[in-house]
Amino acid sequence: MEKTRKRSKKRDAILACIRSTRRHPSAEWIYDRLKPEIPDLSRGTVYRNLRLFLEEGVVASVGVVGGLERFDGDVSPHAHFICQCCGEVIDLPGLASLEAMAGQAEALTGGRIEGCAVTFSGLCRSCVKTR
């Protein structure tokens, strides 16, 4: 039997914060944004809820960028671009059909694909201009 998670104002605020931005925030960014509104918020609460959201599949991890794990409130299949200079993470929706790639991977392996992450890296437009 699956455990029912109790809703809380802090949990709802953390999830709303992630979903309200396209910045692919770190736990620290989320904490810094919410702390003025929720004075008794702790970093531990943010981290625990992020783990819970990952387990539930309501957020995704983009990976570690600049030493900090970054999160995405958009769990639909899409690729990302990560700037190696400034650490910006950019969504690449519709770049390619990730579902088609997963189908090809299943055909090649004879297995069942349950997840996929496509990440490109390089320099973002701003960093290209400054170099």
C-alpha positions as a Markdown table, in Angstrom:
| # | Residue | x | y | z |
|---|---|---|---|---|
| 1 | Met | 0.0 | 0.0 | 0.0 |
| 2 | Glu | 1.4 | 3.4 | -1.0 |
| 3 | Lys | 2.0 | 5.9 | 1.7 |
| 4 | Thr | -0.1 | 9.0 | 1.4 |
| 5 | Arg | 2.0 | 12.2 | 1.7 |
| 6 | Lys | 0.5 | 14.9 | 3.9 |
| 7 | Arg | 0.3 | 18.3 | 2.2 |
| 8 | Ser | 1.9 | 21.3 | 3.9 |
| 9 | Lys | 2.2 | 25.0 | 3.2 |
| 10 | Lys | 6.0 | 24.7 | 3.0 |
| 11 | Arg | 5.8 | 21.7 | 0.6 |
| 12 | Asp | 3.3 | 23.5 | -1.6 |
| 13 | Ala | 5.4 | 26.7 | -1.6 |
| 14 | Ile | 8.6 | 24.7 | -2.6 |
| 15 | Leu | 6.8 | 23.0 | -5.5 |
| 16 | Ala | 5.2 | 26.2 | -6.6 |
| 17 | Cys | 8.6 | 27.9 | -6.6 |
| 18 | Ile | 10.1 | 25.3 | -8.8 |
| 19 | Arg | 7.2 | 25.3 | -11.2 |
| 20 | Ser | 7.1 | 29.1 | -11.4 |
| 21 | Thr | 10.6 | 29.5 | -13.0 |
| 22 | Arg | 12.4 | 28.3 | -16.0 |
| 23 | Arg | 15.8 | 28.8 | -14.3 |
| 24 | His | 16.2 | 25.1 | -13.3 |
| 25 | Pro | 16.8 | 26.1 | -9.7 |
| 26 | Ser | 19.1 | 24.6 | -7.1 |
| 27 | Ala | 17.9 | 23.9 | -3.5 |
| 28 | Glu | 19.9 | 27.0 | -2.4 |
| 29 | Trp | 18.1 | 29.2 | -4.9 |
| 30 | Ile | 14.7 | 27.9 | -3.8 |
| 31 | Tyr | 15.6 | 28.4 | -0.1 |
| 32 | Asp | 16.8 | 32.0 | -0.8 |
| 33 | Arg | 13.6 | 32.8 | -2.6 |
| 34 | Leu | 11.3 | 31.4 | 0.0 |
| 35 | Lys | 13.0 | 32.2 | 3.2 |
| 36 | Pro | 11.7 | 35.9 | 3.3 |
| 37 | Glu | 8.1 | 34.6 | 2.9 |
| 38 | Ile | 8.6 | 31.6 | 5.3 |
| 39 | Pro | 10.9 | 32.6 | 8.1 |
| 40 | Asp | 11.0 | 29.2 | 9.7 |
| 41 | Leu | 11.9 | 27.4 | 6.5 |
| 42 | Ser | 15.1 | 25.3 | 6.8 |
| 43 | Arg | 17.4 | 24.1 | 4.2 |
| 44 | Gly | 16.7 | 20.6 | 5.4 |
| 45 | Thr | 13.0 | 21.0 | 4.6 |
| 46 | Val | 13.8 | 22.1 | 1.1 |
| 47 | Tyr | 16.2 | 19.2 | 0.5 |
| 48 | Arg | 13.8 | 16.6 | 2.0 |
| 49 | Asn | 10.9 | 17.9 | -0.1 |
| 50 | Leu | 13.0 | 17.9 | -3.3 |
| 51 | Arg | 13.9 | 14.2 | -2.7 |
| 52 | Leu | 10.2 | 13.5 | -2.2 |
| 53 | Phe | 9.2 | 15.4 | -5.4 |
| 54 | Leu | 11.9 | 13.4 | -7.3 |
| 55 | Glu | 10.5 | 10.1 | -5.9 |
| 56 | Glu | 7.0 | 11.1 | -6.8 |
| 57 | Gly | 8.1 | 12.2 | -10.3 |
| 58 | Val | 6.6 | 15.7 | -10.0 |
| 59 | Val | 10.1 | 17.4 | -10.6 |
| 60 | Ala | 13.2 | 16.1 | -12.4 |
| 61 | Ser | 16.8 | 16.5 | -11.7 |
| 62 | Val | 18.8 | 18.2 | -14.5 |
| 63 | Gly | 22.1 | 17.1 | -12.9 |
| 64 | Val | 24.8 | 18.9 | -11.1 |
| 65 | Val | 25.8 | 22.2 | -12.6 |
| 66 | Gly | 28.5 | 24.3 | -10.9 |
| 67 | Gly | 28.5 | 21.9 | -7.9 |
| 68 | Leu | 24.8 | 22.2 | -7.2 |
| 69 | Glu | 22.0 | 19.8 | -8.3 |
| 70 | Arg | 19.5 | 21.6 | -10.4 |
| 71 | Phe | 15.8 | 20.8 | -10.7 |
| 72 | Asp | 13.1 | 21.2 | -13.4 |
| 73 | Gly | 9.4 | 21.6 | -12.7 |
| 74 | Asp | 8.6 | 20.6 | -16.2 |
| 75 | Val | 8.7 | 16.8 | -16.3 |
| 76 | Ser | 7.5 | 16.4 | -19.9 |
| 77 | Pro | 10.1 | 14.8 | -22.2 |
| 78 | His | 12.5 | 17.5 | -23.4 |
| 79 | Ala | 16.3 | 18.0 | -23.8 |
| 80 | His | 18.5 | 20.6 | -22.1 |
| 81 | Phe | 21.5 | 22.8 | -22.9 |
| 82 | Ile | 23.9 | 23.6 | -20.2 |
| 83 | Cys | 26.4 | 26.4 | -20.6 |
| 84 | Gln | 29.9 | 25.3 | -19.5 |
| 85 | Cys | 30.8 | 28.9 | -18.7 |
| 86 | Cys | 28.0 | 30.5 | -16.8 |
| 87 | Gly | 26.0 | 27.4 | -15.8 |
| 88 | Glu | 22.7 | 28.5 | -17.4 |
| 89 | Val | 20.3 | 25.6 | -18.2 |
| 90 | Ile | 18.0 | 26.1 | -21.1 |
| 91 | Asp | 15.1 | 23.9 | -22.1 |
| 92 | Leu | 15.1 | 22.5 | -25.7 |
| 93 | Pro | 11.5 | 21.5 | -26.2 |
| 94 | Gly | 10.6 | 19.9 | -29.5 |
| 95 | Leu | 14.2 | 19.5 | -30.5 |
| 96 | Ala | 13.7 | 15.9 | -31.4 |
| 97 | Ser | 11.2 | 13.2 | -30.5 |
| 98 | Leu | 12.6 | 11.7 | -27.3 |
| 99 | Glu | 9.7 | 9.2 | -27.5 |
| 100 | Ala | 11.0 | 8.0 | -30.9 |
| 101 | Met | 14.6 | 7.8 | -29.5 |
| 102 | Ala | 13.3 | 5.7 | -26.6 |
| 103 | Gly | 11.5 | 3.4 | -29.1 |
| 104 | Gln | 14.7 | 3.0 | -31.1 |
| 105 | Ala | 16.6 | 2.3 | -27.9 |
| 106 | Glu | 14.1 | -0.4 | -26.9 |
| 107 | Ala | 14.3 | -2.0 | -30.3 |
| 108 | Leu | 18.1 | -2.1 | -30.1 |
| 109 | Thr | 18.3 | -3.5 | -26.6 |
| 110 | Gly | 15.2 | -5.6 | -26.4 |
| 111 | Gly | 14.5 | -3.9 | -23.0 |
| 112 | Arg | 12.0 | -1.3 | -21.7 |
| 113 | Ile | 13.1 | 2.3 | -21.5 |
| 114 | Glu | 11.8 | 4.0 | -18.4 |
| 115 | Gly | 13.6 | 7.3 | -18.6 |
| 116 | Cys | 15.7 | 9.4 | -20.8 |
| 117 | Ala | 17.9 | 12.5 | -20.4 |
| 118 | Val | 19.4 | 14.4 | -23.3 |
| 119 | Thr | 21.8 | 17.2 | -22.4 |
| 120 | Phe | 23.9 | 19.3 | -24.7 |
| 121 | Ser | 26.7 | 21.4 | -23.4 |
| 122 | Gly | 28.7 | 24.3 | -24.7 |
| 123 | Leu | 28.5 | 28.1 | -24.5 |
| 124 | Cys | 25.3 | 30.0 | -24.3 |
| 125 | Arg | 24.6 | 33.0 | -26.6 |
| 126 | Ser | 25.8 | 35.5 | -23.9 |
| 127 | Cys | 29.0 | 33.7 | -23.2 |
| 128 | Val | 29.8 | 33.3 | -26.9 |
| 129 | Lys | 29.3 | 37.1 | -27.3 |
| 130 | Thr | 31.7 | 37.9 | -24.4 |
| 131 | Arg | 34.5 | 35.6 | -25.6 |
